[in-house]
Amino acid sequence: MTAAVSIDIGTLITRTPGLPGGCPHIVGKGVTVRRIVTWYKQGLNAEEICDRIRHLTLAEVYAALTYYHANTQELETYLLHQAAQAKRLEALHSNFGKSEMLR
């Protein structure tokens, strides 16, 4: 009979300076919590996220979602900043295209 091995879920999420930008991510997988949260907020459940990122376990996805729910303000602030930055770049690109067409 094999003994069950317990995993401390606190060991599944980490921050590594410089990887990926110091954002919380799943240990050894290179998948950020924000990536999982983005799909979660688009309506995917944990199982569907595992289907999309096949090298993740269900426990890792749930750990990322738990991290999000425990640190919602931090992650929401980051997501809002990213959305604003994307809009700014889109507007810049749009204006650049218009000026090129006028030449």
Coordinates of C-alpha atoms in Angstrom, one line a residue:
M1 CA 0.0 0.0 0.0
T2 CA 1.4 3.4 -1.0
A3 CA 1.2 6.3 1.5
A4 CA -0.6 9.4 0.4
V5 CA 1.6 12.4 -0.2
S6 CA 0.3 15.8 0.9
I7 CA 1.2 18.9 -1.0
D8 CA 1.4 22.3 0.7
I9 CA -0.6 24.5 -1.7
G10 CA 1.6 27.4 -0.6
T11 CA 4.4 25.8 -2.6
L12 CA 2.5 25.9 -5.9
I13 CA 2.7 29.7 -6.5
T14 CA 5.8 31.8 -6.3
R15 CA 7.3 35.1 -7.5
T16 CA 10.7 35.1 -9.1
P17 CA 12.4 38.5 -9.8
G18 CA 12.6 38.9 -13.6
L19 CA 10.5 35.8 -14.3
P20 CA 7.8 36.8 -15.7
G21 CA 8.3 40.4 -14.5
G22 CA 8.1 39.3 -10.9
C23 CA 4.4 38.4 -11.3
P24 CA 3.0 35.4 -9.3
H25 CA 3.2 32.3 -11.3
I26 CA 3.0 28.5 -11.0
V27 CA 6.2 27.0 -9.8
G28 CA 8.2 25.4 -12.6
K29 CA 5.6 26.0 -15.2
G30 CA 6.0 29.6 -16.4
V31 CA 2.3 30.2 -16.3
T32 CA 1.3 33.4 -14.6
V33 CA -1.7 33.7 -12.2
R34 CA -3.0 36.6 -14.3
R35 CA -3.1 34.3 -17.4
I36 CA -5.3 31.8 -15.5
V37 CA -7.4 34.6 -14.0
T38 CA -8.0 36.2 -17.4
W39 CA -9.4 33.0 -18.7
Y40 CA -11.4 32.4 -15.5
K41 CA -12.9 35.9 -15.9
Q42 CA -13.8 35.1 -19.5
G43 CA -15.9 32.2 -18.2
L44 CA -13.7 29.2 -18.3
N45 CA -13.7 26.9 -15.3
A46 CA -10.6 25.2 -13.8
E47 CA -11.1 22.0 -15.9
E48 CA -11.3 24.0 -19.1
I49 CA -8.2 26.0 -18.2
C50 CA -6.4 22.6 -17.7
D51 CA -7.6 21.6 -21.1
R52 CA -6.0 24.7 -22.6
I53 CA -2.7 24.4 -20.7
R54 CA -2.2 20.7 -20.6
H55 CA 0.9 20.7 -18.6
L56 CA -0.9 22.2 -15.6
T57 CA -2.6 20.1 -12.9
L58 CA -6.0 20.9 -11.6
A59 CA -4.4 21.6 -8.2
E60 CA -2.2 24.2 -9.8
V61 CA -5.1 26.0 -11.5
Y62 CA -7.1 26.0 -8.3
A63 CA -4.0 27.3 -6.4
A64 CA -3.7 30.2 -8.9
L65 CA -7.4 30.9 -8.5
T66 CA -7.1 30.8 -4.7
Y67 CA -4.1 33.2 -4.9
Y68 CA -6.3 35.5 -7.0
H69 CA -9.2 35.4 -4.5
A70 CA -6.8 36.0 -1.6
N71 CA -5.1 38.9 -3.4
T72 CA -7.9 40.3 -5.6
Q73 CA -7.0 44.0 -5.2
E74 CA -3.4 43.5 -6.2
L75 CA -4.2 41.5 -9.3
E76 CA -7.2 43.6 -10.3
T77 CA -5.0 46.8 -10.1
Y78 CA -2.4 45.1 -12.3
L79 CA -5.1 43.9 -14.8
L80 CA -6.5 47.5 -15.0
H81 CA -3.1 48.9 -15.6
Q82 CA -2.5 46.3 -18.4
A83 CA -5.8 47.2 -20.0
A84 CA -5.0 50.9 -19.9
Q85 CA -1.6 50.3 -21.4
A86 CA -3.1 48.2 -24.2
K87 CA -5.6 50.9 -25.0
R88 CA -2.8 53.5 -25.1
L89 CA -0.7 51.4 -27.4
E90 CA -3.7 50.7 -29.6
A91 CA -4.5 54.4 -29.9
L92 CA -0.8 55.2 -30.6
H93 CA -0.8 52.5 -33.4
S94 CA -4.0 53.7 -34.8
N95 CA -2.8 57.3 -34.9
F96 CA 0.5 56.3 -36.5
G97 CA -1.4 54.4 -39.2
K98 CA -3.5 57.4 -40.0
S99 CA -0.5 59.7 -40.3
E100 CA 1.3 57.2 -42.6
M101 CA -1.8 57.1 -44.9
L102 CA -1.7 60.9 -45.2
R103 CA 1.8 60.9 -46.6

